[in-house]
Tab-separated table of C-alpha atoms and ligand atoms in Angstrom:
chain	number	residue	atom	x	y	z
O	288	UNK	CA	0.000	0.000	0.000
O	289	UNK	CA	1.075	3.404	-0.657
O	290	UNK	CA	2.160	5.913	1.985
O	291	UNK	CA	-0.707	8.588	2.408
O	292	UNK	CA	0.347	12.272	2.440
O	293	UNK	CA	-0.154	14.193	5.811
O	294	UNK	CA	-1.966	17.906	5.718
O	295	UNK	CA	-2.049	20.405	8.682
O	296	UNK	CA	-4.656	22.609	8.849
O	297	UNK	CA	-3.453	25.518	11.125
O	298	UNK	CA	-6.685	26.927	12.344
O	299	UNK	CA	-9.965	24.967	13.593
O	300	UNK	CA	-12.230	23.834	10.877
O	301	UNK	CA	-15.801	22.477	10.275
O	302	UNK	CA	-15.659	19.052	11.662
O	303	UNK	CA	-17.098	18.057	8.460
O	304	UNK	CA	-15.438	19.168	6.543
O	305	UNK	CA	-11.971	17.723	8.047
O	306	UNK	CA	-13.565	14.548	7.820
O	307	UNK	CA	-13.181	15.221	3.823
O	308	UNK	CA	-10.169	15.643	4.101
O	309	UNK	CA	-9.038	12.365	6.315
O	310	UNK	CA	-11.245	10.426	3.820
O	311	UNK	CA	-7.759	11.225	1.699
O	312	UNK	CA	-5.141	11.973	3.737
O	313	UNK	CA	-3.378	11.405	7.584
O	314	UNK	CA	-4.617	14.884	9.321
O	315	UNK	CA	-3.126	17.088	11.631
O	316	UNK	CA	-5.640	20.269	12.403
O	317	UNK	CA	-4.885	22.366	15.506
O	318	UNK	CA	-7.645	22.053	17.957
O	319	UNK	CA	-7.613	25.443	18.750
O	320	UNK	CA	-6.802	28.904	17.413
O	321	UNK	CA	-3.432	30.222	18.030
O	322	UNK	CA	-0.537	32.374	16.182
O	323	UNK	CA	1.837	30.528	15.237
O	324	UNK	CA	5.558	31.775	15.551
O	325	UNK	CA	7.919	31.433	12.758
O	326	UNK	CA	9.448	28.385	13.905
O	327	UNK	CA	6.295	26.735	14.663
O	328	UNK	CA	4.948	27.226	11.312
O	329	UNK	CA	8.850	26.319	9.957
O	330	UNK	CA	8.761	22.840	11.977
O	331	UNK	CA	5.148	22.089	11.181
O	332	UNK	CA	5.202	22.379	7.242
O	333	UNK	CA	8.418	20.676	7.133
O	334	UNK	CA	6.229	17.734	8.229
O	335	UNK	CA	3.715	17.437	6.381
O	336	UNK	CA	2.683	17.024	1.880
O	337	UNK	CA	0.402	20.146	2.186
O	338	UNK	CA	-1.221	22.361	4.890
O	339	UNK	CA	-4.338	24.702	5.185
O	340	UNK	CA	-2.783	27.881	6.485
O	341	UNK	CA	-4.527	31.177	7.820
O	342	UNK	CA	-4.191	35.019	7.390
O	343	UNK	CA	-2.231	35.522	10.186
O	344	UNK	CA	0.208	32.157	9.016
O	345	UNK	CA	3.366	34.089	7.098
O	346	UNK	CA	5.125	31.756	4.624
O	347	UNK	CA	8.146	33.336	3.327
O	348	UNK	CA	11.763	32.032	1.728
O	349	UNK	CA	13.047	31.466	5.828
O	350	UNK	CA	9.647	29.276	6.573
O	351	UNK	CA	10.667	26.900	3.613
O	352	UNK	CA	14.163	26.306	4.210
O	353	UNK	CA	15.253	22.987	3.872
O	354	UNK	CA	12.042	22.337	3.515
O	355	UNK	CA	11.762	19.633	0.433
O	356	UNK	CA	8.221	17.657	1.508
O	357	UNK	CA	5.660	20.340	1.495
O	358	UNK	CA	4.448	20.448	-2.040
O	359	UNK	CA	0.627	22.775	-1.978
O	360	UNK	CA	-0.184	25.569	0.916
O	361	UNK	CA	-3.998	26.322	0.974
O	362	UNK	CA	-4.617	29.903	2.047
O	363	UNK	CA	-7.992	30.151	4.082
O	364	UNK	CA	-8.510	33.886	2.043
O	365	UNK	CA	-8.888	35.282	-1.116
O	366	UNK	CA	-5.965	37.859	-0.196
O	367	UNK	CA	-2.245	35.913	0.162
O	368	UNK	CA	0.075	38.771	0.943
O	369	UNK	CA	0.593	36.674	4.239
O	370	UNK	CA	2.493	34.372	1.552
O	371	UNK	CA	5.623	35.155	-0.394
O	372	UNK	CA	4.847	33.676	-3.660
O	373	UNK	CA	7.658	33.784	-5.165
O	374	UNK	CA	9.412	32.140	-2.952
O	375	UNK	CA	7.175	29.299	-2.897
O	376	UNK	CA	7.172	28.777	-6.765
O	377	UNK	CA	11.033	28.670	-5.956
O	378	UNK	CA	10.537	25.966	-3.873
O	379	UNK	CA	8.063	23.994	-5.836
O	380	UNK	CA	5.038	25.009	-4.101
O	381	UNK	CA	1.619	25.163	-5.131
O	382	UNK	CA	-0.213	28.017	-3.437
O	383	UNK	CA	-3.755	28.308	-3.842
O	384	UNK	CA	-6.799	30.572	-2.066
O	385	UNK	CA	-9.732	30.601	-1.828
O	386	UNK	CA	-11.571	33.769	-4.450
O	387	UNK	CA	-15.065	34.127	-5.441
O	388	UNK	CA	-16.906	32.375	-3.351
O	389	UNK	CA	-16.847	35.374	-0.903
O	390	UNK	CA	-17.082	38.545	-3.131
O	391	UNK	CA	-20.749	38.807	-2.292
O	392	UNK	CA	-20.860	38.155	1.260
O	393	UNK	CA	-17.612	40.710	1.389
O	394	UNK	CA	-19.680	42.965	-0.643
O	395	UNK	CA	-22.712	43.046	1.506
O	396	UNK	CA	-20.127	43.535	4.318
O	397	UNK	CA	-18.751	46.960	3.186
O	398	UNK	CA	-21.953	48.471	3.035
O	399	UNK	CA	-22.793	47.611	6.612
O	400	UNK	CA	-19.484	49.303	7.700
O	401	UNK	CA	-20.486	51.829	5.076
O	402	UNK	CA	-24.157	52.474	6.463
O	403	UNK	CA	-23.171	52.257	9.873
O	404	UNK	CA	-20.080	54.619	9.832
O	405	UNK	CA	-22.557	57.136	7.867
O	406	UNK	CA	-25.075	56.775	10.268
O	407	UNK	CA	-23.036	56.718	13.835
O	408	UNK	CA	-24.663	53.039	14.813
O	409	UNK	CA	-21.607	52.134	16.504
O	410	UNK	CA	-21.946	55.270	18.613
O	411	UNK	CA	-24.995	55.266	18.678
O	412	UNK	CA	-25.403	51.624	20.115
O	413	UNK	CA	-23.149	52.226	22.946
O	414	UNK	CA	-24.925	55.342	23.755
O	415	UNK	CA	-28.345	53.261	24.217
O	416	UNK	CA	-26.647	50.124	26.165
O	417	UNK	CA	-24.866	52.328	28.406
O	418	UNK	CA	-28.198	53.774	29.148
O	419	UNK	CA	-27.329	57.199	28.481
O	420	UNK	CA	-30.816	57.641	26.659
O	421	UNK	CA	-32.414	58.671	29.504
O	422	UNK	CA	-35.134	61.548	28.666
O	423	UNK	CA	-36.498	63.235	25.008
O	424	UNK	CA	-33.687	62.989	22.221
O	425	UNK	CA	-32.378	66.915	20.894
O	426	UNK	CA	-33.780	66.959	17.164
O	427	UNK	CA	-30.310	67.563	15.957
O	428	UNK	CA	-28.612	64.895	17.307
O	429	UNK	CA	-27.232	61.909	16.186
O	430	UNK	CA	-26.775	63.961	12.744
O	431	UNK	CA	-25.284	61.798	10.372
O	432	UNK	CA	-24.521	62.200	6.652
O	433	UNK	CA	-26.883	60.582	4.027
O	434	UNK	CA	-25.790	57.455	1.770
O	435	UNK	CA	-28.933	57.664	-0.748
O	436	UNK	CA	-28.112	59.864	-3.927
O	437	UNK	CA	-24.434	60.917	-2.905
O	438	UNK	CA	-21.112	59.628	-4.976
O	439	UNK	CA	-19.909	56.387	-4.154
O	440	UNK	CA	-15.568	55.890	-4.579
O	441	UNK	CA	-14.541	52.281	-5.191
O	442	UNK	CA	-10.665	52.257	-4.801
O	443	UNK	CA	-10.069	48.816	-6.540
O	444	UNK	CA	-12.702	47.170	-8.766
O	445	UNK	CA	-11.976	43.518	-9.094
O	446	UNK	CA	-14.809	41.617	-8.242
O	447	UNK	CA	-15.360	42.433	-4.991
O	448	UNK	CA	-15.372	46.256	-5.860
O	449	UNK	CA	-17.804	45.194	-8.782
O	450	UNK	CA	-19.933	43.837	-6.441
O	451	UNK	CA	-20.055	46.431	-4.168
O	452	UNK	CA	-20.779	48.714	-6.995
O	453	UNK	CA	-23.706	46.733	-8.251
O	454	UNK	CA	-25.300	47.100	-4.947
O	455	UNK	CA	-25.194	50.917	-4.912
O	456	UNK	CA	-27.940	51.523	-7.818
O	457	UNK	CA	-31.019	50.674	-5.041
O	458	UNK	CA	-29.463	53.836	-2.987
O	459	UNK	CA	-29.875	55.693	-5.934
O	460	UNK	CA	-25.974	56.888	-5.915
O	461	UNK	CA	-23.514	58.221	-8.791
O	462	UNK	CA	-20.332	55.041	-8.509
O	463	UNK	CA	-16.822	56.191	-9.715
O	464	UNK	CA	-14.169	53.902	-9.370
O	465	UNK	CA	-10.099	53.796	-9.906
O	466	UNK	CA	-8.455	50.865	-10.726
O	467	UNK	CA	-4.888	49.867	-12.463
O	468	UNK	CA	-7.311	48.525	-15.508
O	469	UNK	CA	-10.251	49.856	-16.265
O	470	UNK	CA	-13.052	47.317	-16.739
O	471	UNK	CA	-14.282	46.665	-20.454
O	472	UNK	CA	-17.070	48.773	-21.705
O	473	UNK	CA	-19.808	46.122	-20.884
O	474	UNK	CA	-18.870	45.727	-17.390
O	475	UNK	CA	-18.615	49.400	-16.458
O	476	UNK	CA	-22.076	49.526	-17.591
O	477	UNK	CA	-23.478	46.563	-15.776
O	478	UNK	CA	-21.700	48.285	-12.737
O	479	UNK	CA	-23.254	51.768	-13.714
O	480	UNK	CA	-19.476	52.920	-12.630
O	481	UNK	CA	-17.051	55.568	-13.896
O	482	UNK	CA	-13.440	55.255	-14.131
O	483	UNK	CA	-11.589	58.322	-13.117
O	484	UNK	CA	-7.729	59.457	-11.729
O	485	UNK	CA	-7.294	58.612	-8.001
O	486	UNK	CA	-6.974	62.571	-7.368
O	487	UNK	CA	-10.501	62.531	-8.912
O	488	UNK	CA	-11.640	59.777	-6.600
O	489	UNK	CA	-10.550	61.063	-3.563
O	490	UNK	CA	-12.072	64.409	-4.639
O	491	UNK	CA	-15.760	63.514	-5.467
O	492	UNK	CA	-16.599	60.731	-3.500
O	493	UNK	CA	-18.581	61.142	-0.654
O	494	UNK	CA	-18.095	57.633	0.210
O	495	UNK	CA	-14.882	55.805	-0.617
O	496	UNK	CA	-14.346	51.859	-0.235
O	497	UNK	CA	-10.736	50.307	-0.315
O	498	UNK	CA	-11.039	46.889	-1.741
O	499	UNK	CA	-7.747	46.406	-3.509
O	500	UNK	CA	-5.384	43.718	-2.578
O	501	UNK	CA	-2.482	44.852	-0.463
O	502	UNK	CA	1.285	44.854	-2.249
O	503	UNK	CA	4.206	46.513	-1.013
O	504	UNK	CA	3.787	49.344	-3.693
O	505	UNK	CA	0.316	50.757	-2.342
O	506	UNK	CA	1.197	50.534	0.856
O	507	UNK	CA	-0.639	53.587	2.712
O	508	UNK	CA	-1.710	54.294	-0.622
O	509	UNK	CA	-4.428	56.665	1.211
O	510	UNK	CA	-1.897	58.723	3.487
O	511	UNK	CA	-1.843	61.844	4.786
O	512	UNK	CA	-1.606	63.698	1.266
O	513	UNK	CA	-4.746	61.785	0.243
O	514	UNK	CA	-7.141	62.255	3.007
O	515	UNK	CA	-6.223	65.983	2.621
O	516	UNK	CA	-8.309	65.651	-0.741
O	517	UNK	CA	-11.674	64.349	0.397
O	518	UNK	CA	-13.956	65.952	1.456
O	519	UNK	CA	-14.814	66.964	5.302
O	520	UNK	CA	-18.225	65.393	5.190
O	521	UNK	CA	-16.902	62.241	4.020
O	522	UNK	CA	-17.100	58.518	4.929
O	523	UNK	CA	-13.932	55.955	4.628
O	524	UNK	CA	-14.434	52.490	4.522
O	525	UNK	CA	-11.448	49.835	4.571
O	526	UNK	CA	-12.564	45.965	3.680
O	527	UNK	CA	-8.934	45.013	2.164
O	528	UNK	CA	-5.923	44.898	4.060
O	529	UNK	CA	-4.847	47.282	6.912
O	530	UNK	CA	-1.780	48.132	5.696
O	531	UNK	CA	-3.276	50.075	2.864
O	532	UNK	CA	-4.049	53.193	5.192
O	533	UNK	CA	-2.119	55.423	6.957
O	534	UNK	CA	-3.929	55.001	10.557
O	535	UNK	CA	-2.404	57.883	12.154
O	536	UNK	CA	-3.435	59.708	9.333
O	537	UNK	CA	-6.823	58.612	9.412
O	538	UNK	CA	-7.015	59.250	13.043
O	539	UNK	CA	-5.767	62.763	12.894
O	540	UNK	CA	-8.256	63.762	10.038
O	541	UNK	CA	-10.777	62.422	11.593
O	542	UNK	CA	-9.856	63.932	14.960
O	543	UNK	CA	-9.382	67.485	13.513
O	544	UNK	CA	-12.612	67.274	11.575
O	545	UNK	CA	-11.511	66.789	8.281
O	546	UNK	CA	-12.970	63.450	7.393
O	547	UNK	CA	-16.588	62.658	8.976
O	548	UNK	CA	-16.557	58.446	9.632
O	549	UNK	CA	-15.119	55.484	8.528
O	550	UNK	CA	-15.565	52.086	9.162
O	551	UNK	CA	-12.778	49.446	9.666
O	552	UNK	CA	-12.545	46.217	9.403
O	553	UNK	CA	-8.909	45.513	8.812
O	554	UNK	CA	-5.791	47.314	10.125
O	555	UNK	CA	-2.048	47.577	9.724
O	556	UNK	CA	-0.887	45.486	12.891
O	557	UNK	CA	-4.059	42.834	13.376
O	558	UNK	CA	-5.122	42.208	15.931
O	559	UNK	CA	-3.828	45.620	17.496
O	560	UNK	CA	-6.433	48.665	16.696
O	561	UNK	CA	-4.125	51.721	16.316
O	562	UNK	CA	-5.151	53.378	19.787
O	563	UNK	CA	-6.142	56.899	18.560
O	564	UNK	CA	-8.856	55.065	16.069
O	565	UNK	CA	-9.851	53.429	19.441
O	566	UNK	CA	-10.532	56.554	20.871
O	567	UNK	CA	-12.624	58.188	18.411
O	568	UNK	CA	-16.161	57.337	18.484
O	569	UNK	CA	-16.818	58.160	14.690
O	570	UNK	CA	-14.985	55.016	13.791
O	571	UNK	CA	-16.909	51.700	13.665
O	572	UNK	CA	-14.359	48.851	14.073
O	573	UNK	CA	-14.176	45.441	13.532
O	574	UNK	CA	-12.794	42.645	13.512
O	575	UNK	CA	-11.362	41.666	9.859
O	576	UNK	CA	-15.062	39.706	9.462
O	577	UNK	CA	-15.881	40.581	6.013
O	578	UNK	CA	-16.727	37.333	4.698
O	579	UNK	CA	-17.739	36.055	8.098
O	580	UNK	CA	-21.430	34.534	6.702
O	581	UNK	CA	-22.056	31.182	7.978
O	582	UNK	CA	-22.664	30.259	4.129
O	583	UNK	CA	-19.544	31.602	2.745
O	584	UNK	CA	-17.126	30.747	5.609
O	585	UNK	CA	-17.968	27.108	5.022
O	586	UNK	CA	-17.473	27.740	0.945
O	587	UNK	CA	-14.513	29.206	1.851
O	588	UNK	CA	-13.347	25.989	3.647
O	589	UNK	CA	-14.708	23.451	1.243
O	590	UNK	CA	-12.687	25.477	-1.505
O	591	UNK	CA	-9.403	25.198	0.262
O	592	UNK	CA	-10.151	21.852	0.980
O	593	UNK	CA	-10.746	20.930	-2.833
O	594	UNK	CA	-7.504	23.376	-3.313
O	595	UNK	CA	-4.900	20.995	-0.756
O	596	UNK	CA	-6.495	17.751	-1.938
O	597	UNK	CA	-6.336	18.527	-5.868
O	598	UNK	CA	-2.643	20.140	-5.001
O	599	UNK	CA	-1.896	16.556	-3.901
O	600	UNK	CA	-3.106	14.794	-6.921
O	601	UNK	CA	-6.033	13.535	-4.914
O	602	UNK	CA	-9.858	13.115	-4.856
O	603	UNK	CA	-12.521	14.316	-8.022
O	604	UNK	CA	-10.248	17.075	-8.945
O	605	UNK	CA	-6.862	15.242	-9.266
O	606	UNK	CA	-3.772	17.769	-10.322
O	607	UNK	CA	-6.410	20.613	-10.925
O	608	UNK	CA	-7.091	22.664	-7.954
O	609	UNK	CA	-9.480	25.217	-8.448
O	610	UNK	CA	-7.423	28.294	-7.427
O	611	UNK	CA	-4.339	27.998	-7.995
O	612	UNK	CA	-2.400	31.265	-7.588
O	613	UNK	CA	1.341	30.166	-8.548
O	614	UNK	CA	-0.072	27.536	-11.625
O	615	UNK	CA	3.502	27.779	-13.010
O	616	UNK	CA	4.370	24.977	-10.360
O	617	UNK	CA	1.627	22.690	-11.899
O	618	UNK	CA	2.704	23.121	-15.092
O	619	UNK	CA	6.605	22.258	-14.072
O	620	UNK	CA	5.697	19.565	-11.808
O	621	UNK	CA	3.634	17.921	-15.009
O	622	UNK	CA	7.261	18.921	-17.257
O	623	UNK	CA	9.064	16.948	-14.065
O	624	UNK	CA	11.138	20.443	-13.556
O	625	UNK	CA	11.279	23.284	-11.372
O	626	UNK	CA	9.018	26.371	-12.082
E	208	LIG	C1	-9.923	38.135	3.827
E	208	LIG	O1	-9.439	39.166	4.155
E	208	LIG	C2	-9.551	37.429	2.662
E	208	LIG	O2	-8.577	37.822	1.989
E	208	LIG	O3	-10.188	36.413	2.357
């Protein structure tokens, strides 16, 4: 009989769908959440064929040396900059994550940061649990700004940003976007978006989403110079990666009244909240959840389940993994060379 490959899965799973995944292979999935240090993660994928690996899991050149067994690394995300890709083709690695499946849910998440940033519900909320709503309400306050009929700024419009578009026609609201490419003629229409220059962005919108993938080259890509360009009354929303924003910035603009709200769901050092964001109350915070549905966090699984498996030349999908990001290393491995 041939030896079975072992997989880690670094973060708890559905039990479910682990039991997939032992149907095919000798498991080893942490029991409980943790962060890993670099030599953890460095002695636990030199042990194993392939491993399911989280956000907060960095694989980089020093993680994989001497390493010559692992052969696939499943990210549990749509976003890999926790994963040096290069240096994992180098070695011969498949990495694959996990995209689509959560653009909607991700979608439908920026808008509630969106809606309640405009709208002061985190404020709000702890204003009425802390029972501070004691007798009749001032007319004016609680003043928020309005979301219906106002500009909406996408900063990033792969599918996600498409999707978040989409959504804004039942509020009624112009959609400008800026992206690297601009979308084909068709698809700008079915998002009833407008490309435009990120000066122009930053200008117009009353509402700006970030929903590009973090790189090195745009990081704090909305800095000081940028927020100094939007407009006082508006509303900042950050679904992507923290390191896209500069948080002192964002704190001091929003401190000295030059930027109304924003809503966070991702931040530079996760999970530490810069501590000036924590002390204004016109931020609504939380905690990198955007494609925390029930639905989609179990597609998200299954997908990097069919990802490690298919990586392995195992199960319905043999030697094609759905989302493969480095396919380069398939394509040697079938030549028998390095990619
Ligand atoms: C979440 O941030 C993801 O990249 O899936």
């Amino acid at each position: 009989m041939s030896k079975r490959f072992k997989v880690w899965v670094s973060r708890p799973l559905f039990p479910d769908v682990l039991a997939r995944i032992a149907q095919f292979v000798d498991l080893d999935a942490e029991a409980v959440e943790r962060v890993h240090s670099p030599e953890m993660l460095r002695q636990r994928l030199a042990g194993v064929d392939g491993a399911i690996v989280g956000l907060a899991d960095r694989v980089d050149a020093s993680t994989l040396a001497g390493n010559d067994r692992l052969k696939v690394i499943s990210n549990l995300a749509v976003g890999y900059n926790n994963l040096d890709i290069e240096a994992l083709t180098r070695a011969g690695v498949l990495a694959c994550n996990t995209p689509e499946v959560l653009n909607e849910t991700t979608a439908d998440y920026a808008w509630a940061l969106l809606l309640a940033a405009a709208r002061r519900v985190g404020a709000a909320e702890r204003w009425v649990r802390a029972g501070q709503w004691r007798g009749a309400m001032r007319f004016d306050d609680w003043l928020g700004v309005d979301v219906h009929g106002k500009t909406l700024g996408i900063l990033g419009m792969g599918r996600i940003g498409q999707a978040v578009a989409r959504r804004a026609s039942g509020f009624d609201m112009r959609v400008l976007y800026h992206n690297r490419n601009r979308l084909s003629e068709s698809m700008e229409c079915e998002c009833a978006a407008r490309w435009v220059d990120k000066a122009t962005l930053l200008r117009e919108s009353d509402h700006l989403v970030l929903v590009l993938p973090y790189a090195r080259e745009n990081h704090h890509i909305i800095g000081a110079a940028e927020l100094a360009l939007m407009k006082p009354s508006a509303v900042l929303v950050n679904i992507a990666r923290g390191g896209l924003l500069d948080e002192a910035a964002l704190a001091a603009a929003l401190r000295e009244g030059r930027l109304a709200a924003a809503g966070l769901d991702v931040y530079e050092e996760e999970p530490v909240v810069h501590p000036d964001l924590l002390a204004l109350e016109q931020v609504v915070l939380s905690p990198h959840l955007g494609s925390a549905s029930a639905d989609t966090r179990r597609n998200m699984a299954e997908l990097a389940v069919d990802n490690v498996l298919a990586g392995l030349g195992l199960g319905p999908e043999a030697g094609r993994p759905p989302a493969p990001i480095n396919p380069r290393v398939l394509a040697a491995r079938r030549l028998g060379s390095k990619a």
